[in-house]
Amino acid sequence: MPIPDDVTGDEIDQDVRQELMSLPKGLAEDVARNLVMVAQLIDEDPEKAYEYSRIALRLASRVAAVREAAGFAAYATQKYSEALAEFRAARRMTGSVELWPVMADCERGLGRPERALAMAGEPEVQKLDKAGQVEMRLVAAGARRDMGQLDAAIVTLQSPELASSANHPWTARLRYAYADALLAAGREREAREWFAKALEADKDGSTDASDRLAELDGVEFVDAFDDSDDEEHGEGREDDDRDRDDRDDS
């Protein structure tokens, strides 16, 4: 697959570049450029990012960073079985537990929420940093909802991190998940409060909390450039023009 000339491979993280140093120089550059394309496209065009990840994987399957990138690309395209296999391979290579939450979420994607819940109770969770532990809590709550255990999902999300007034990268998503669970349980007033709190913490627009708030408040957004309105207005103008022409003729 073509890669733009301005993508050099130097854009990758220092840690990944360090891993690629085990490869011959030319090969390392090719792998790095493909990994850059994965990172650039994974949000806007996950299918294309997946294709680049497969190229990197063919070139350097023994590099943990490549297996991890392939896992996230597969995850983004909902290829959960494949993603889980790649994440497991990366974990075996590094011994790191940081992929534990996304591995559990793959189990959810495969229709196995009970396995995700089991993973939430494993010792690996205690080795995660705070962000990883919050992510695991989100996955566990999602698994509870998958199993129809809505009240348990709400309780799972109730935590010191949720109650904290501090704003962390995960704060908006945690508050949003809690609001969404409350709304699903019919607790609309509380849900509105937490959607507002999620919006307050959502500095980069990672959630649609503002839209959810608008829905709860009964606000409807009307397209100012609605074609049907233009047609009606256009027809009205044509009628007016004809009337003026008739008057002029008389």
C-alpha angles and dihedrals in degrees: 000000000000119000121199114255092237090063103091102166092244088104093078123101119276091242092055092046088053091054092050092055087084087070129076110273098251093046092047090054092050092050092046093052091051091049090052089054090051091053093046096048106033094095102037101032110013094170092059091044087054091054092053090047090055090054091051089048093053090050099045115010092155094064112095094212090056092051090049093050090048089051094053092046091052090045091052090055092046094248089140100167091052092044092051091051091052093047091050090051092050091048092051090052097048105025087222122143097203093103092055096101095049090046088055090049089054087058088055090049089053090055095256105118092155089064090050089053091049089053089051088063097048123110090247089076091065089057093057121100119245094272090051092049091051090049090051090051090053091050092048091050090049090051090052089053090048087057093048093251097132098159090049089051090054092049091048090058094049103099144130088266091057093047094047118106090209117107116231130167089263098043097093094049093048093050091045093052090050092049092048092051091049091051091050087054091053095251093132100162093053091043091055090051092053095044086056090050090048091052090049090056096039101095096157100041096249092150135041092234092134091057092047090051091050090051091052090049091050094244115157121199114219121201107242089207098050108162093215091057090049091051092049092047090045092052089049091053091050090053091050090050092051091049091052091049091051091051091049091051092051 
